[in-house]
PDB file of C-alpha atoms in Angstrom:
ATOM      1  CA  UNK A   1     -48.376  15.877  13.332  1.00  0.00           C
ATOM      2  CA  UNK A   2     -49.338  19.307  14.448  1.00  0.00           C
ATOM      3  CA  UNK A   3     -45.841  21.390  15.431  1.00  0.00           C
ATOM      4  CA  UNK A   4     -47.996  24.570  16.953  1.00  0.00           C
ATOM      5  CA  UNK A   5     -45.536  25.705  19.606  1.00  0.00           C
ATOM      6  CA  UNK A   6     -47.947  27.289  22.295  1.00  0.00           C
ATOM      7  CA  UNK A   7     -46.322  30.877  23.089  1.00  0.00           C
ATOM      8  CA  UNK A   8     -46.073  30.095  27.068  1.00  0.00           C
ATOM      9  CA  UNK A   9     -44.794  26.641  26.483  1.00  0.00           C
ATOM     10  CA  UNK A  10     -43.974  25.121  29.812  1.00  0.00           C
ATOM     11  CA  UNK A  11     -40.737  22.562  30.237  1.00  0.00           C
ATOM     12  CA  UNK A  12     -42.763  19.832  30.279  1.00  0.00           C
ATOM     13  CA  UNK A  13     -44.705  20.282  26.936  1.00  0.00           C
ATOM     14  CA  UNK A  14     -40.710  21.015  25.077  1.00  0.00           C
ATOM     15  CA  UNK A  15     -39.357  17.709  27.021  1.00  0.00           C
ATOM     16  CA  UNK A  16     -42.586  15.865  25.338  1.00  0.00           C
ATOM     17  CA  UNK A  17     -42.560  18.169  21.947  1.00  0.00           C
ATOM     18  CA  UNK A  18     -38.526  17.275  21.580  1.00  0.00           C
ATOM     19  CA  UNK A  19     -39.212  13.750  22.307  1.00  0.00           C
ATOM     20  CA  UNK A  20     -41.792  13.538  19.080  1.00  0.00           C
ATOM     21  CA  UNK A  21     -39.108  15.558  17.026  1.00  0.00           C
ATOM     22  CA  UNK A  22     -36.508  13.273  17.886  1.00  0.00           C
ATOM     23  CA  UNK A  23     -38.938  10.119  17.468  1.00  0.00           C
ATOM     24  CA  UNK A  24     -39.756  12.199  13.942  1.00  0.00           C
ATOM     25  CA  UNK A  25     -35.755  12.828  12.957  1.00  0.00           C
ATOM     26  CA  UNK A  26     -34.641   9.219  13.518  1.00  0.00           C
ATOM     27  CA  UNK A  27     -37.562   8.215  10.706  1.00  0.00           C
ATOM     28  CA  UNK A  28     -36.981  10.556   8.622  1.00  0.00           C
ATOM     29  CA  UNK A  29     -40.526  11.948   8.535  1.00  0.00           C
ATOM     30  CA  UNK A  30     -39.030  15.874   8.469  1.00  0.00           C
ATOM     31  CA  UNK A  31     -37.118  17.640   5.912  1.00  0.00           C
ATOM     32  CA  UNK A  32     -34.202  19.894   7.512  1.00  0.00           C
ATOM     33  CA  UNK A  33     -35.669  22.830   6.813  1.00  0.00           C
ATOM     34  CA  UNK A  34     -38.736  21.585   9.205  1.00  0.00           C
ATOM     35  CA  UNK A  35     -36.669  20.507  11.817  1.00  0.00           C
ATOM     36  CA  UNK A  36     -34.905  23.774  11.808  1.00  0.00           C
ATOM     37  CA  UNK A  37     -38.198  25.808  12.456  1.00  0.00           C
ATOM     38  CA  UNK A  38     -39.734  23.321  15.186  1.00  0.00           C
ATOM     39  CA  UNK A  39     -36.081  23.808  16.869  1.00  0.00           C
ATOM     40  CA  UNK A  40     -35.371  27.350  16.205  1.00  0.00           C
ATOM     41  CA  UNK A  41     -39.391  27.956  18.117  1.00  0.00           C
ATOM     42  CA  UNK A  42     -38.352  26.054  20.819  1.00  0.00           C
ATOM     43  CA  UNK A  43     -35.117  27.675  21.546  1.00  0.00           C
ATOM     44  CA  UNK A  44     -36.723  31.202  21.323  1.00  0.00           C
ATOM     45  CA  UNK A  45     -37.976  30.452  25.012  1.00  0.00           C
ATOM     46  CA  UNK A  46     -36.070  29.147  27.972  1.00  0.00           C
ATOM     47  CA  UNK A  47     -38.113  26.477  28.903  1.00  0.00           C
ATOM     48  CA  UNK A  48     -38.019  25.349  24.975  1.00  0.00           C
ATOM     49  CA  UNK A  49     -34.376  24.945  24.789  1.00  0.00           C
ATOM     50  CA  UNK A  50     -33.917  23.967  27.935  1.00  0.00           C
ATOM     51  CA  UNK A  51     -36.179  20.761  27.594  1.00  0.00           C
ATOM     52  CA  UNK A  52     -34.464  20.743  23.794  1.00  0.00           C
ATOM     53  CA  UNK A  53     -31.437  20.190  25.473  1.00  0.00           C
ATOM     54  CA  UNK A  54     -32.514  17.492  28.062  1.00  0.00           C
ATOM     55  CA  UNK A  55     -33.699  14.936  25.504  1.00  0.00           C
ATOM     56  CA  UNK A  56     -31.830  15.819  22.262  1.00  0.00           C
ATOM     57  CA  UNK A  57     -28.304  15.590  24.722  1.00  0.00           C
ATOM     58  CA  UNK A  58     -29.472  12.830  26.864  1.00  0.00           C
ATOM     59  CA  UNK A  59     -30.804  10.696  24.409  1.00  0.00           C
ATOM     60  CA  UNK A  60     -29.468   6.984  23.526  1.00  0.00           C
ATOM     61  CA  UNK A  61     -30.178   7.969  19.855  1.00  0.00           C
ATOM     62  CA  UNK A  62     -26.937   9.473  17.641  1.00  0.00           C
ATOM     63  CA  UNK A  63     -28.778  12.369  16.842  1.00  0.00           C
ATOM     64  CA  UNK A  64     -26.683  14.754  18.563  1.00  0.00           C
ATOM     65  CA  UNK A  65     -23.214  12.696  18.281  1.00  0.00           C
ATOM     66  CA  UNK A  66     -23.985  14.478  14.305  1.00  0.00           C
ATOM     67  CA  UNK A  67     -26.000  17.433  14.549  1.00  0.00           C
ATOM     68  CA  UNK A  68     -27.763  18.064  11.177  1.00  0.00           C
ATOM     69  CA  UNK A  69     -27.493  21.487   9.628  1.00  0.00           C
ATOM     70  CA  UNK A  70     -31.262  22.822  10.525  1.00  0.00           C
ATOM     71  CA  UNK A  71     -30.441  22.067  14.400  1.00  0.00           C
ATOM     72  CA  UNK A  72     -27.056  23.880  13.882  1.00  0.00           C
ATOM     73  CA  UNK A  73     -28.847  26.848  12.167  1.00  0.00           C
ATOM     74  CA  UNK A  74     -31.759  26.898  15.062  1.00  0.00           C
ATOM     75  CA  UNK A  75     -29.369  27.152  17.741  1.00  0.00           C
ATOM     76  CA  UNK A  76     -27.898  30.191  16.304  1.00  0.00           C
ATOM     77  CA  UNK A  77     -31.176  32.025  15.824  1.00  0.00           C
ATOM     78  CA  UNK A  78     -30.859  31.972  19.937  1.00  0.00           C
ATOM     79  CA  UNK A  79     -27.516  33.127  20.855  1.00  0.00           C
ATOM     80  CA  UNK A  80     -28.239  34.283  24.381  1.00  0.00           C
ATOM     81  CA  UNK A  81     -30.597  31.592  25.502  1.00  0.00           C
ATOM     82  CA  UNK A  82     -28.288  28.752  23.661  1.00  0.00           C
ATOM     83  CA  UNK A  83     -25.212  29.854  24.496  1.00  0.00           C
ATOM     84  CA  UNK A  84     -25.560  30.306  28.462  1.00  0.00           C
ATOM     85  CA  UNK A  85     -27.379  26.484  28.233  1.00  0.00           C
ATOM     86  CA  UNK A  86     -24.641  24.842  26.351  1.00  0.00           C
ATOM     87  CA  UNK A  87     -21.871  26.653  28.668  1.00  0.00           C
ATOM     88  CA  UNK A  88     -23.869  25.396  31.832  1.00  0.00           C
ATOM     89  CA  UNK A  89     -24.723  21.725  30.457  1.00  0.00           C
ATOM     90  CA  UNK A  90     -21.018  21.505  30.060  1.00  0.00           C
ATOM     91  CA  UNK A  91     -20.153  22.354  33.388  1.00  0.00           C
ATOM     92  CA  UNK A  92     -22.516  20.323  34.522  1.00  0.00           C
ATOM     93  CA  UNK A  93     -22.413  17.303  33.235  1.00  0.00           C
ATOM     94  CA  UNK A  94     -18.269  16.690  32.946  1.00  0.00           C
ATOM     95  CA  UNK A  95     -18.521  17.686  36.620  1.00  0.00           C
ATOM     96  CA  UNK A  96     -21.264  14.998  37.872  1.00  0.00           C
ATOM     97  CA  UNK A  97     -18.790  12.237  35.666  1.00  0.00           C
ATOM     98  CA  UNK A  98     -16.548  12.977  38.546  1.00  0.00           C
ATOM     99  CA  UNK A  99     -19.680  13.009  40.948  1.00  0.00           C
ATOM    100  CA  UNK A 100     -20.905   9.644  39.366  1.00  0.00           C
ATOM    101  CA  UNK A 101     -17.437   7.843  39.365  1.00  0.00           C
ATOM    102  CA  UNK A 102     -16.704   8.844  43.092  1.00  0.00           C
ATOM    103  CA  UNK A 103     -20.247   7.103  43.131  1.00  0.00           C
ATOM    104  CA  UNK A 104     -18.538   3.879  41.517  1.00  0.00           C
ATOM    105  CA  UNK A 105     -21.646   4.210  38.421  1.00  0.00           C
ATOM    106  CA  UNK A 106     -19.512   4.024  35.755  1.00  0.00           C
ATOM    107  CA  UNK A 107     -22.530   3.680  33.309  1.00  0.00           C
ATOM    108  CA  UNK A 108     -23.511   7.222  34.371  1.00  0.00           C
ATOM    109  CA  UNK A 109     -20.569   8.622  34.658  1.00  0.00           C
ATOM    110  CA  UNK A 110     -20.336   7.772  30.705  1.00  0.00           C
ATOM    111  CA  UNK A 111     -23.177   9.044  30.388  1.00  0.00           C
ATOM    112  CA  UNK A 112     -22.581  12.126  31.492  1.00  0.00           C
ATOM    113  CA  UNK A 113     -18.882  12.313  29.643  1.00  0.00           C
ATOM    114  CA  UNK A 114     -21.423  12.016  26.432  1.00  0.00           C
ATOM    115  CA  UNK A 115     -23.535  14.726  27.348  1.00  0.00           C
ATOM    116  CA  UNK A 116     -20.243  16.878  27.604  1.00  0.00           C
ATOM    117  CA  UNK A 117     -18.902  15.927  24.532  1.00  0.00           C
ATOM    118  CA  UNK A 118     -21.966  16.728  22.718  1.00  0.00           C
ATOM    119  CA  UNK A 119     -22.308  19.826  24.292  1.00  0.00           C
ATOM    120  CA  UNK A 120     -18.916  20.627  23.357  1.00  0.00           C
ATOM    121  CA  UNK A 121     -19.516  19.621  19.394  1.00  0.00           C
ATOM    122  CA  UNK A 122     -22.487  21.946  19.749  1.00  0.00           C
ATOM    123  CA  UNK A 123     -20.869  24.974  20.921  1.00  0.00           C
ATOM    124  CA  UNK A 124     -17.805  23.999  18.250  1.00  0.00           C
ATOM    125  CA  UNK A 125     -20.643  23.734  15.536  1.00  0.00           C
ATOM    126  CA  UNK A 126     -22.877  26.596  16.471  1.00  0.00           C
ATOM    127  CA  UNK A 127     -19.537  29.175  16.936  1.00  0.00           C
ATOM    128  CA  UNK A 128     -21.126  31.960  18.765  1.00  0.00           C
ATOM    129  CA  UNK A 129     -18.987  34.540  20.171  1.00  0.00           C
ATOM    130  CA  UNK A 130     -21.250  34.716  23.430  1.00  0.00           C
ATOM    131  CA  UNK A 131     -20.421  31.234  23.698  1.00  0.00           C
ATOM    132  CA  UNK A 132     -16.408  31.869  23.469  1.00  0.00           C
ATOM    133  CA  UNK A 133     -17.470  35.005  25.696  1.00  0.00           C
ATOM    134  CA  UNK A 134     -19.301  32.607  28.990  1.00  0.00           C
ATOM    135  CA  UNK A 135     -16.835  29.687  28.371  1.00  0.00           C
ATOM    136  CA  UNK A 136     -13.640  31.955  29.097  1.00  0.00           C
ATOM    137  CA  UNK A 137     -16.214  33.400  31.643  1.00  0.00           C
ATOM    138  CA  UNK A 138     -16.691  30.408  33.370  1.00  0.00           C
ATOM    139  CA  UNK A 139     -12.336  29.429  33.386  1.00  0.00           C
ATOM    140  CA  UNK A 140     -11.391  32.832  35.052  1.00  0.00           C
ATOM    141  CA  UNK A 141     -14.514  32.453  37.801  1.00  0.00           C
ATOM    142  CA  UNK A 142     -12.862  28.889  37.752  1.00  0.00           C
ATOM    143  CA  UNK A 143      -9.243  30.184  38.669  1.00  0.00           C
ATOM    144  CA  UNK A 144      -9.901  33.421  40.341  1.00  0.00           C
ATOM    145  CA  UNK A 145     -12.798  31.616  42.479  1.00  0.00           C
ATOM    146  CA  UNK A 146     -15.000  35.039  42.091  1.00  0.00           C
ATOM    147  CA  UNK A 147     -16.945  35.795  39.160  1.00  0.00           C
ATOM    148  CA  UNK A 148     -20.023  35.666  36.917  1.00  0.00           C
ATOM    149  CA  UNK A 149     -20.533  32.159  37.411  1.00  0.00           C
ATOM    150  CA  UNK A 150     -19.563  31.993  40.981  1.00  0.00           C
ATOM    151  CA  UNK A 151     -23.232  31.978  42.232  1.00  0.00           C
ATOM    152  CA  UNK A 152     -23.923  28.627  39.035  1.00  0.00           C
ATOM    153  CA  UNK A 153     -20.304  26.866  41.074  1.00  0.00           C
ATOM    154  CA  UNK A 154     -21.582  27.571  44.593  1.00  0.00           C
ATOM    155  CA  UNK A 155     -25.433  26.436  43.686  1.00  0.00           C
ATOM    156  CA  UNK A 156     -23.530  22.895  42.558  1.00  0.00           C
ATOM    157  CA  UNK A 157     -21.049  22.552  45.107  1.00  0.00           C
ATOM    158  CA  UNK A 158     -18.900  22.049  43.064  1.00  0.00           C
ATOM    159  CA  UNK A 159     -15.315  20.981  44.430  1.00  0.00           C
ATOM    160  CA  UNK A 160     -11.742  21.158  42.836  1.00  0.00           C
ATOM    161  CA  UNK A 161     -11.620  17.883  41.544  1.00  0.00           C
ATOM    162  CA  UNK A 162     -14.974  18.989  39.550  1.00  0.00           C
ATOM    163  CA  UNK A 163     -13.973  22.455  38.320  1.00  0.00           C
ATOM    164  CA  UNK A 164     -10.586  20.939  36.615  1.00  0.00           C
ATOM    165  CA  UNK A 165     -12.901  18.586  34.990  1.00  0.00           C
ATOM    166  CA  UNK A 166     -15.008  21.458  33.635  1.00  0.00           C
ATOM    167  CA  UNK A 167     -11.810  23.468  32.436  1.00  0.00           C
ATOM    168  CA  UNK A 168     -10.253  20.063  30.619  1.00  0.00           C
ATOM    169  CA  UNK A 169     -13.549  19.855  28.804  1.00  0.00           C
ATOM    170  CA  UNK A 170     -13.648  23.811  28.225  1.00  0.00           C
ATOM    171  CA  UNK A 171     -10.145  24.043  26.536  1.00  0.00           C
ATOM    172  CA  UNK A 172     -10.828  20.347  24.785  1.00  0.00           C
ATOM    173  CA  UNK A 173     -13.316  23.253  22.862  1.00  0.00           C
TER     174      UNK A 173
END
């Protein structure tokens, strides 16, 4: 298979490229060192990592319940991009568990509570200070209702039931 990352690579062609890789990881066709520079490409760009993060966190497959050591190492090569992702995909999906419980899906809600908890192990695994930096970010626009992620919490409606959930996940880091 051809990896050539185009330079203006749309979200559409990084959901479909991360789909392959995963496809590619789970039968062991790629050495680490491989997957590490397909990953580390995609996250240079926002639309890479953020359709990196859609499959590789969504999917059914266990890749990301153990992150190997090239994906750890690509997601530092991106500490901006990856960390403001990761801090948002957190907050996002322990909030719609609420959302998706209220909903009586407890399927999704799961689902969701696994995309958290994977986040989580990534920011854990990846340790970048921006990361520590958004995430106590995030808590004090969380308490003090005003801050740098106010406009993120407003855009998601996000009530009080839903921003405790985000904090218990944030300090579970």
């Amino acid at each position: 298979m051809n990896w050539h990352i185009p330079k203006d690579l749309t979200f559409e062609d990084a959901l479909q490229l991360t789909r392959t890789l995963t496809e590619a990881m789970v039968n062991k066709k790629l050495k680490d060192s491989e997957i590490e520079e397909i990953v580390t490409t995609l996250v240079n760009s926002e639309n890479g990592a953020r359709g990196f993060f859609v499959v590789y966190l969504t999917s059914d497959l266990p890749l990301a319940d153990n992150p190997s050591e090239g994906v750890v190492n690509a997601l530092k090569t991106s500490p901006e991009i990856v960390s403001e992702l990761l801090v948002k995909n957190l907050a996002m999906s322990s909030a719609m568990s609420v959302t998706h419980r209220r909903n009586n899906d407890e399927n999704i809600a799961k689902s969701s509570e696994k995309v958290a908890v994977r986040n989580g192990n990534l920011i854990k695994l990846t340790d970048l200070e921006l990361s520590s930096q958004k995430l106590a970010a995030l808590t004090q626009t969380i308490i003090n209702n005003s801050g740098i992620y106010q406009a993120f919490l407003d855009k998601w409606e996000y009530d009080e039931e839903q921003k405790q959930t985000i904090q218990k996940y944030i300090e579970s880091i």
